[in-house]
CSV table of C-alpha atoms in Angstrom, one decimal:
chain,number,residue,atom,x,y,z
C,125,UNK,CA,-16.8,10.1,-26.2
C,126,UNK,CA,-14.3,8.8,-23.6
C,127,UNK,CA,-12.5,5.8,-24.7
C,128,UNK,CA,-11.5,3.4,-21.7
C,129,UNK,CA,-7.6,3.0,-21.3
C,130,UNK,CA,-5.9,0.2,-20.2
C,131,UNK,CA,-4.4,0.1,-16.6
C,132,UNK,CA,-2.7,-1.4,-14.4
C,133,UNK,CA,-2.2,-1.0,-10.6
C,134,UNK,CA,0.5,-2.1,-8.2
C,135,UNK,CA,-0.1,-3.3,-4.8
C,136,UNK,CA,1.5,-4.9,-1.9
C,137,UNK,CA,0.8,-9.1,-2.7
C,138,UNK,CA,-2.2,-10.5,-0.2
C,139,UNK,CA,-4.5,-7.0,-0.5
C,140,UNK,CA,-5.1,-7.7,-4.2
C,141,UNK,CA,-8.8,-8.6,-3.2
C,142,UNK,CA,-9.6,-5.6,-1.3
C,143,UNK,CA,-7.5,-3.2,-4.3
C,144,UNK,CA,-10.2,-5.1,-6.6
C,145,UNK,CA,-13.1,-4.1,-4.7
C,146,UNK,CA,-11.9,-0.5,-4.2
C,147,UNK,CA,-11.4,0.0,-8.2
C,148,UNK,CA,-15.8,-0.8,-8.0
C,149,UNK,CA,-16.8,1.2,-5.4
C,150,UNK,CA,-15.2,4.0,-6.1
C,151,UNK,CA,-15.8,4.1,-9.5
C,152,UNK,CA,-12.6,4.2,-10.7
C,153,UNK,CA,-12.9,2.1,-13.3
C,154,UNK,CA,-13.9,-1.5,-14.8
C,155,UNK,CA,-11.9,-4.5,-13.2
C,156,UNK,CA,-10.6,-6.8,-16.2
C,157,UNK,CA,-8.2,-8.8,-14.3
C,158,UNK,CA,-5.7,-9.8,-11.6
C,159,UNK,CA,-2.3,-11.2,-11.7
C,160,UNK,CA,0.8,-11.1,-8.6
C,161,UNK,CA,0.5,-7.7,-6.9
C,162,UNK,CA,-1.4,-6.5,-9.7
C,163,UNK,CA,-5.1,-5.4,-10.8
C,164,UNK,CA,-5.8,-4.6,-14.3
C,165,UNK,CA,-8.6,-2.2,-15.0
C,166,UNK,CA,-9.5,0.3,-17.7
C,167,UNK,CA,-10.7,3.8,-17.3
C,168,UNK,CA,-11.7,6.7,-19.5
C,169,UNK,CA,-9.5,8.9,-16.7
C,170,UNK,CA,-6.2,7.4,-15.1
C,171,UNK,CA,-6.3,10.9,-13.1
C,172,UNK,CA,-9.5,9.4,-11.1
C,173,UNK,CA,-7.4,6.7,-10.4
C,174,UNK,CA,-5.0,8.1,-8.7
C,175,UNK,CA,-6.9,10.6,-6.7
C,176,UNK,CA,-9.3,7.1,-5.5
C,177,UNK,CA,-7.1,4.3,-5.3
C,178,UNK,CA,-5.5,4.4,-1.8
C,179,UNK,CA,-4.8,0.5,-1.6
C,180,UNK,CA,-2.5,0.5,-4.6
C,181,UNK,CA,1.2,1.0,-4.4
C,182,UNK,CA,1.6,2.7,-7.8
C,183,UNK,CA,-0.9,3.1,-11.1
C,184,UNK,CA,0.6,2.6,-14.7
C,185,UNK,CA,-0.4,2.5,-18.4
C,186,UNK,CA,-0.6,-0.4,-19.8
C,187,UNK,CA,1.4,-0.3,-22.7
C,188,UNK,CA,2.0,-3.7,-24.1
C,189,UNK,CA,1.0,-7.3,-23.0
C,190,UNK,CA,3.7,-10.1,-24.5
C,191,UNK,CA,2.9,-13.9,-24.8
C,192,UNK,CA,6.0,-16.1,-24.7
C,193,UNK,CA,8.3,-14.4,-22.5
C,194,UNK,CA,10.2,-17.7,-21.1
C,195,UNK,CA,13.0,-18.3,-18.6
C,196,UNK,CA,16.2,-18.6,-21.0
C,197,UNK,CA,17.6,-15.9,-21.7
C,198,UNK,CA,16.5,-16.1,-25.4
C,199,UNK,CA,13.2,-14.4,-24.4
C,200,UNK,CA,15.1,-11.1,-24.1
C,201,UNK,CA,14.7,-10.0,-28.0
C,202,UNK,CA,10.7,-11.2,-27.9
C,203,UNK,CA,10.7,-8.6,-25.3
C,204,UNK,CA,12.7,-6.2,-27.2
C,205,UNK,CA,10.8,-5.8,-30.0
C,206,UNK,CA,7.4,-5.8,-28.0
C,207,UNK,CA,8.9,-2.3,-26.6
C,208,UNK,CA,10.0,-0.8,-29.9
C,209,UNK,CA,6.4,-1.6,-31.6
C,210,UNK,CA,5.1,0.6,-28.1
C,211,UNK,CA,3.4,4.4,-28.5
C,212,UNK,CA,5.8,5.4,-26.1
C,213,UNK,CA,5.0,9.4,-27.3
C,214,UNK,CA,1.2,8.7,-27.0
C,215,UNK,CA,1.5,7.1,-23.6
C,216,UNK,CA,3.7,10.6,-22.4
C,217,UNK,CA,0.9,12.4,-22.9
C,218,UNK,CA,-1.6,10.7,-20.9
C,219,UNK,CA,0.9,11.3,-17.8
C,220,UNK,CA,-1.5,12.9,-15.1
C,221,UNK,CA,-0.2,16.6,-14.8
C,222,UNK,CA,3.6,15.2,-15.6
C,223,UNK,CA,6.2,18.0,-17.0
C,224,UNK,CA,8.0,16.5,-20.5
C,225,UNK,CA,10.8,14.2,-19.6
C,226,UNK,CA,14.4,14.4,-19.5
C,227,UNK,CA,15.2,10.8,-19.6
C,228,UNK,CA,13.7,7.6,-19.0
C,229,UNK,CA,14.4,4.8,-16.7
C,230,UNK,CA,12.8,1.7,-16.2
C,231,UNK,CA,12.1,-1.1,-13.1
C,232,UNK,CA,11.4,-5.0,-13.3
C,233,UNK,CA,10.6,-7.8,-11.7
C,234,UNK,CA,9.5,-11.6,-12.3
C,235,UNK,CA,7.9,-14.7,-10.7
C,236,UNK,CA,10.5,-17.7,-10.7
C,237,UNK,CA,13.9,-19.1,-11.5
C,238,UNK,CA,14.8,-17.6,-15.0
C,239,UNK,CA,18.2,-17.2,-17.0
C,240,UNK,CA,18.0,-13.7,-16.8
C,241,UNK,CA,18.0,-11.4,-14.1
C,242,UNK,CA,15.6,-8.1,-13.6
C,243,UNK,CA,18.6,-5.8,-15.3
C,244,UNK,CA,18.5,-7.5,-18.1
C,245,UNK,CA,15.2,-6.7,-18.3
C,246,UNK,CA,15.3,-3.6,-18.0
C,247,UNK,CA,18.1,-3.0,-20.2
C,248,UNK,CA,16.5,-4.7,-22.9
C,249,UNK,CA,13.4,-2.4,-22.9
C,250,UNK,CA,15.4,0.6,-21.6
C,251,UNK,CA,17.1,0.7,-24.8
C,252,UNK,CA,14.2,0.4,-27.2
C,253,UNK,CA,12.0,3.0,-25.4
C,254,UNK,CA,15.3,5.4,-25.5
C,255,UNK,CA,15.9,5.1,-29.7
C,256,UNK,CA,12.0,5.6,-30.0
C,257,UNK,CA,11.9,9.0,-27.6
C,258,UNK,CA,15.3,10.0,-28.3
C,259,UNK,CA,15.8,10.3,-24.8
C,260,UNK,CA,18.5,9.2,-22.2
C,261,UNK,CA,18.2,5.8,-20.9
C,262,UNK,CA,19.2,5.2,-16.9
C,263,UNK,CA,20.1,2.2,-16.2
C,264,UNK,CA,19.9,0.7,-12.5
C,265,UNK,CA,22.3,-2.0,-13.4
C,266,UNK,CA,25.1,-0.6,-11.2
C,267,UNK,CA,22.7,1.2,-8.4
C,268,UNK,CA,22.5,4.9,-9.2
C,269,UNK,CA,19.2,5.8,-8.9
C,270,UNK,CA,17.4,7.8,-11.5
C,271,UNK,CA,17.9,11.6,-12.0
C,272,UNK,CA,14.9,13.9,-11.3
C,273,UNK,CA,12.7,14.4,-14.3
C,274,UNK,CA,12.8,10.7,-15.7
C,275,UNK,CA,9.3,8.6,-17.1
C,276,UNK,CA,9.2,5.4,-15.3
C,277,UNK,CA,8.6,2.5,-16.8
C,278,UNK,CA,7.6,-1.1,-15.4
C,279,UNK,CA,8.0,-4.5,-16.9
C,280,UNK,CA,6.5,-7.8,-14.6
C,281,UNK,CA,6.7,-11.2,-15.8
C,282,UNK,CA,4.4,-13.8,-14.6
C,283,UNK,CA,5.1,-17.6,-16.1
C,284,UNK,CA,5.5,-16.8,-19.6
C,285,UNK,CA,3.5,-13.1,-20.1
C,286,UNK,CA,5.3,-9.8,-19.7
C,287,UNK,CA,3.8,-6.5,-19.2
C,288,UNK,CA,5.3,-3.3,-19.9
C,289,UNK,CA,3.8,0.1,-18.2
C,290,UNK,CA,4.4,3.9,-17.7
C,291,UNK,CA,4.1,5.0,-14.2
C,292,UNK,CA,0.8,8.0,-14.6
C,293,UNK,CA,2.4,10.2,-12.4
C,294,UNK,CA,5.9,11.5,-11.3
C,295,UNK,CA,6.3,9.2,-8.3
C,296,UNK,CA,4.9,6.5,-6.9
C,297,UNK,CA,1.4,6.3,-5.5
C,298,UNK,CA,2.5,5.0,-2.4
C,299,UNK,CA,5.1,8.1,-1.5
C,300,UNK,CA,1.8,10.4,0.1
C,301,UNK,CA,1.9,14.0,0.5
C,302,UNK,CA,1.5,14.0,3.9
C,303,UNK,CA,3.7,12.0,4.3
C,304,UNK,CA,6.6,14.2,5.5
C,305,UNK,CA,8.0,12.6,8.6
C,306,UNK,CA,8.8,9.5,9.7
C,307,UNK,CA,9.8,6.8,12.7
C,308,UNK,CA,11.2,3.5,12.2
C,309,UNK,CA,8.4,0.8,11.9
C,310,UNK,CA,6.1,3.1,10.2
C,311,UNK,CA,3.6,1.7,8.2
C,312,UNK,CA,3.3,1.2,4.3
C,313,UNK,CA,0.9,3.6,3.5
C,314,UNK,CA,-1.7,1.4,1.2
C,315,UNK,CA,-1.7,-1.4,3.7
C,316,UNK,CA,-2.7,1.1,6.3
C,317,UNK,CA,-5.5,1.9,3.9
C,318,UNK,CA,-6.2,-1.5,3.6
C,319,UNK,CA,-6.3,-2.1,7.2
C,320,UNK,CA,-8.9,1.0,7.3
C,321,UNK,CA,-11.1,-0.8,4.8
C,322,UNK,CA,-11.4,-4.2,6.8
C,323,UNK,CA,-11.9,-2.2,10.0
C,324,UNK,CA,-15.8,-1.1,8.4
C,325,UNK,CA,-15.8,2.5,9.6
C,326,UNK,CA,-19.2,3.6,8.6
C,327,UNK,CA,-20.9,4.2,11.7
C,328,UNK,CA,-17.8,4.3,13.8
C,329,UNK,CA,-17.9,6.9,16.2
C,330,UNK,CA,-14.3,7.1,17.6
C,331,UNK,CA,-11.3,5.5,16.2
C,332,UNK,CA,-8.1,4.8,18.0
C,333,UNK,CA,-4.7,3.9,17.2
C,334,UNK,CA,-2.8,2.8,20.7
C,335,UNK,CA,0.7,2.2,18.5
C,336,UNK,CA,0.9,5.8,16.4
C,337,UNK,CA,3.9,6.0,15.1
C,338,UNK,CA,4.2,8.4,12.2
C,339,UNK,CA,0.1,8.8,12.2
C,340,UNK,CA,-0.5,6.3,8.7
C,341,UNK,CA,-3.3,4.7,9.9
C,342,UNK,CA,-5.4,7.1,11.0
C,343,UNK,CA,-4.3,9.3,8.5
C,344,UNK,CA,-6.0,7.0,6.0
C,345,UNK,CA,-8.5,6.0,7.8
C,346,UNK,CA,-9.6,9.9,8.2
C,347,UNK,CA,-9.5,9.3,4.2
C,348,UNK,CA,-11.2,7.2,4.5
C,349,UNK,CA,-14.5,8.0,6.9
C,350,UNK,CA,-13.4,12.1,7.8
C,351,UNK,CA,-16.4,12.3,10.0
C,352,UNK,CA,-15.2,10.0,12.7
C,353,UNK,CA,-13.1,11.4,15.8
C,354,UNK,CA,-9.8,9.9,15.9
C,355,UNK,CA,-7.6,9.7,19.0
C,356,UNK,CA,-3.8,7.9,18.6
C,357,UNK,CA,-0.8,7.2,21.2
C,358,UNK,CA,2.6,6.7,20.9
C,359,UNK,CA,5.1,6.0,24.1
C,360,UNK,CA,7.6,7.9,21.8
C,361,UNK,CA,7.1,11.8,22.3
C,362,UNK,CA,8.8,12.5,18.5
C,363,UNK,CA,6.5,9.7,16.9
C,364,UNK,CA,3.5,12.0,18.4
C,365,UNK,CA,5.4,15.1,17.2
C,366,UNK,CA,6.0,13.4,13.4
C,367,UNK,CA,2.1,11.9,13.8
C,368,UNK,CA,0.7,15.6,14.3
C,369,UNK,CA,3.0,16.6,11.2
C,370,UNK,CA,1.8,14.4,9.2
C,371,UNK,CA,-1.8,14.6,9.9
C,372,UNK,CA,-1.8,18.5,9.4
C,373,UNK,CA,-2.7,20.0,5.9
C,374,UNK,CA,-0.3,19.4,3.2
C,375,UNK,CA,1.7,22.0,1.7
C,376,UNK,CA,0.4,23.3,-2.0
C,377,UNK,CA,-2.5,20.9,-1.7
C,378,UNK,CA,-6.5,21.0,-0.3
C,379,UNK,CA,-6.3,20.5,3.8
C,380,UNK,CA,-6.8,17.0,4.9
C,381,UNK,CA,-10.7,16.1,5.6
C,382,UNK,CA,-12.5,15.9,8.2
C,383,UNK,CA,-12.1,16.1,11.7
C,384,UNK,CA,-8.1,17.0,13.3
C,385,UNK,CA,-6.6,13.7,14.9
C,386,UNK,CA,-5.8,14.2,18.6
C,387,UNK,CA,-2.7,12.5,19.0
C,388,UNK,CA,-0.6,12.5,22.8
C,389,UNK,CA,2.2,10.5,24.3
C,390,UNK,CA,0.5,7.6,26.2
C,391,UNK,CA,1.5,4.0,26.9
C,392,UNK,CA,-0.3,1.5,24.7
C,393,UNK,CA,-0.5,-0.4,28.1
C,394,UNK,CA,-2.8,1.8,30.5
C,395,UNK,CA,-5.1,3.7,27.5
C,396,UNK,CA,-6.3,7.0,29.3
C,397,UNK,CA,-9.9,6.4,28.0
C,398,UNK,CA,-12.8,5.1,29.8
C,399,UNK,CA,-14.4,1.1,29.5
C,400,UNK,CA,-16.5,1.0,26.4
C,401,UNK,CA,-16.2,4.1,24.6
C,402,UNK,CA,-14.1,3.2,21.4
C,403,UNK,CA,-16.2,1.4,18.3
C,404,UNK,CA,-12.8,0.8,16.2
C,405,UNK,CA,-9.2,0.2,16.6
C,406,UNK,CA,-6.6,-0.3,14.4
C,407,UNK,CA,-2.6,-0.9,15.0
C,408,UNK,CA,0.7,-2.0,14.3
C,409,UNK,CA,2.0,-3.4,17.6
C,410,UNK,CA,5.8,-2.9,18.5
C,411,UNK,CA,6.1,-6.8,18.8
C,412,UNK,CA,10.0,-6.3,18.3
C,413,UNK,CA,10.5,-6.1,14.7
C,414,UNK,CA,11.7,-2.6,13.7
C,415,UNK,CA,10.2,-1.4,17.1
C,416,UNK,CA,10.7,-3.4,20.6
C,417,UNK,CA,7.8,-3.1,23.0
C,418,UNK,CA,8.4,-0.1,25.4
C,419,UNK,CA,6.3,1.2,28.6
C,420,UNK,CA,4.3,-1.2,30.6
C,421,UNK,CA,3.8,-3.7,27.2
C,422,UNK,CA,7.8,-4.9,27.7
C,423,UNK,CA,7.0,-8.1,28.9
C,424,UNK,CA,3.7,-8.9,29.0
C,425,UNK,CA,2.4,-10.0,25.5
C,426,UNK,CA,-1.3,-10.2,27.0
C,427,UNK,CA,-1.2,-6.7,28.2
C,428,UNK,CA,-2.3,-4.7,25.2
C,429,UNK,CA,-5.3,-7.0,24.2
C,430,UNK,CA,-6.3,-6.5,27.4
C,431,UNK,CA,-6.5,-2.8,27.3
C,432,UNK,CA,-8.2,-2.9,24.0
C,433,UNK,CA,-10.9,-5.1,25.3
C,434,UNK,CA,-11.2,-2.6,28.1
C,435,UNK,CA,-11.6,0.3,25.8
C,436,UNK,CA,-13.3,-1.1,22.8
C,437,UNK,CA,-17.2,-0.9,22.8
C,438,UNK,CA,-19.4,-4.8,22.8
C,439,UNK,CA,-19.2,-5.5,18.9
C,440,UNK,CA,-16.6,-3.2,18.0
C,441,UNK,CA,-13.3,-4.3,15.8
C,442,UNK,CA,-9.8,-4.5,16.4
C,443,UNK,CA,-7.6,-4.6,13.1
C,444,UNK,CA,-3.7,-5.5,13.7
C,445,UNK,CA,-1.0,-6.4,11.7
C,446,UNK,CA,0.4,-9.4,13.4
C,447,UNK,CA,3.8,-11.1,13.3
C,448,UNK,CA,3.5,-13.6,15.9
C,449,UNK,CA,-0.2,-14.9,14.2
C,450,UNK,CA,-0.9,-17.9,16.3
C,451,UNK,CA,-0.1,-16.6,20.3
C,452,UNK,CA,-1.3,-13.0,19.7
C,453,UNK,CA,-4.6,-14.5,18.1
C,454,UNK,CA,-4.6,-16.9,21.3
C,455,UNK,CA,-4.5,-14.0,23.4
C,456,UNK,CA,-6.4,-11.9,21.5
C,457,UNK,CA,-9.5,-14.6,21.8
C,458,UNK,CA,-7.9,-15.3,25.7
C,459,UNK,CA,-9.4,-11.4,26.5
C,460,UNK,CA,-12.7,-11.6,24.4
C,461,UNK,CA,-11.3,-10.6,20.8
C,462,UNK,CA,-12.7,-13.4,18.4
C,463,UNK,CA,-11.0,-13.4,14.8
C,464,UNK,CA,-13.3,-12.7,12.4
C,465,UNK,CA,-10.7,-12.8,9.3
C,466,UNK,CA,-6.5,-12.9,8.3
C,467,UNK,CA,-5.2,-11.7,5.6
C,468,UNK,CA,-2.0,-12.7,4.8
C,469,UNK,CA,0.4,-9.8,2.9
C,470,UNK,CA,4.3,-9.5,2.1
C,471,UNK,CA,6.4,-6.8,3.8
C,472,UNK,CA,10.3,-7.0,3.2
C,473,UNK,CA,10.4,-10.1,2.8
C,474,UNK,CA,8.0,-10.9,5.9
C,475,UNK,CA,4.9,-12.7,6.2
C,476,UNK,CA,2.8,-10.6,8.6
C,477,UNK,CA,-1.0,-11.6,8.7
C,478,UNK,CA,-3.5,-8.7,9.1
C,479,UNK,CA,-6.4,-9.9,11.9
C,480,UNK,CA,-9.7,-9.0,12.3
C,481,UNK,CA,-10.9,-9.1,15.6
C,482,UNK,CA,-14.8,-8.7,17.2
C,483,UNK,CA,-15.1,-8.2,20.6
C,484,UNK,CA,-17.6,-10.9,21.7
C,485,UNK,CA,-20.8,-9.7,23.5
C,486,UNK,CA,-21.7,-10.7,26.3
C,487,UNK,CA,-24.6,-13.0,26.7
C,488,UNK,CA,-27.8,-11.3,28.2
């Protein structure tokens, strides 16, 4: 008989919905509840979890859930003693495929003003968890970052409850295998995979991504539906180079599935595919954030939706990740491209909004 632990996964704040729904489909595990950038599910296998969950930044054990964890400082020893009473060694073991640790470290975070900062947290439950395993504690009080071979621990407070969690695996869900290259302005890979589930691939025929930088979002959108053909650009000649990488079986792991992405330097404003062909795209525009707008889109806003109404088939989608929401939906809608749905998410302390977009048919 499989008992059902409790977990908990991490994601990036505005995709906690669609993190939700993957959990059910894919049969993860049972959805108990939601809090800020968190789902909280149980599951007889945390394994399946990570092999499933592509919207989730990281997975964790749930280890212990504490009521009256306040803002003064005098919340600290509640804590505390919440972390000694923990089955720290019974929680080790669960670690998916994890070698025995050398040390332990731990990362926090909280909602709100409080008298206490995220070190003190940490501190507080570092300490405990180190006299129950008898192993080092690393702190991140003074910025060294944790030696190889450590079990990561998370505590979140939201209003007065705080969680404390062991990360399942070695590293983070988010850090992908494939994953070897990069550009600046690359994506975040589980918001790419959430952009690949709001862009409904089943059915879709050919996928395109006009913006590729490093490859994410087709990458995970091949996850995603690997029977699809996918085609990206890039202006950038290395940001195809690092795509192709990236998109090529993973070293010491299965190949990727599905079909190989044809990737090519091409300019995001003159798409060399015919009218009509393309049933989804989804991108991450240069809009001069990390990455200014090169090629023919340097000034001229208008010129990219125009391309992809060109390309993209009557009905098909468009999903983007938007800075500018309010004129890039105008001319998004000015060239035929009807929002069908935002969602808002946070990204480094940016707001960007991630748009759903139809092309309208024409009337018969």
């Amino acid at each position: 008989m499989h008992v059902a632990m409790p977990l908990l996964a991490r994601t990036v704040r505005g995709i906690e919905p669609l993190l939700r729904a993957e959990i059910h489909r894919s049969g993860a595990g049972t959805v108990r509840r939601s809090r800020h950038r968190e789902v909280w599910f149980t599951a007889p296998d945390p394994g399946l979890a990570l092999r499933e969950l592509r919207t989730a930044d990281d997975v964790l054990l749930l280890a212990a859930v504490v009521d009256g964890v306040g803002r003064a400082k005098a919340a600290l020893p509640r804590l505390g003693r919440a972390a000694s009473a923990v089955d720290a060694r019974a929680l080790l073991a669960l670690r998916e495929r994890a070698p025995e640790p050398t040390g332990l470290d731990v990362s926090a975070s909280f909602l709100g003003r409080r008298a206490y900062t995220r070190f003190d947290l940490e501190d507080t439950v570092g300490a405990e968890l180190s006299a129950l395993l008898r192993l080092p504690y690393h702190s991140r009080r003074y910025g060294a970052a944790p030696p190889p071979g450590t079990a990561s621990w998370r505590v979140t407070v939201e209003d007065d409850e705080a969680v404390i969690a062991l990360r399942v695996a070695e590293r983070p869900l988010h850090r992908r295998p494939y994953k070897t290259g990069s550009v600046p302005g690359t994506l975040h890979p589980p918001v790419a995979a959430a952009m690949a589930r709001l862009a409904r691939l089943d059915g879709a025929r050919l996928v395109l991504d006009p913006c590729g930088g490093a490859g994410t979002t087709l990458v995970e959108a091949r996850a995603l539906a690997p029977h699809a053909r996918y085609v990206g650009l890039d202006h950038s000649s290395r940001a195809a180079l690092v795509a192709t990488a990236n998109s090529g079986p993973v070293a010491g792991e299965r190949a990727a599935p599905g079909r190989a992405i044809a990737w090519a330097v091409g300019d995001a404003g003159r798409i060399p595919l015919p009218g009509g062909v393309v049933d989804r795209v989804i991108v991450n525009p240069p809009w001069g954030r990390q990455v200014p707008p090169s090629g023919l889109l340097r000034g001229d806003d208008g010129l990219l939706w125009r391309e992809l109404a060109r390309v993209l088939a009557p009905g098909g989608l468009v999903v983007a990740l938007l800075h500018d929401e309010p004129e890039q939906l105008r001319l998004a809608s000015a060239n035929g491209l009807r929002a069908e749905r935002t969602v808002e998410v946070s990204l480094s302390g940016l707001h960007p909004v991630i748009a759903v977009l139809r092309r309208r048919t024409p009337c018969a």
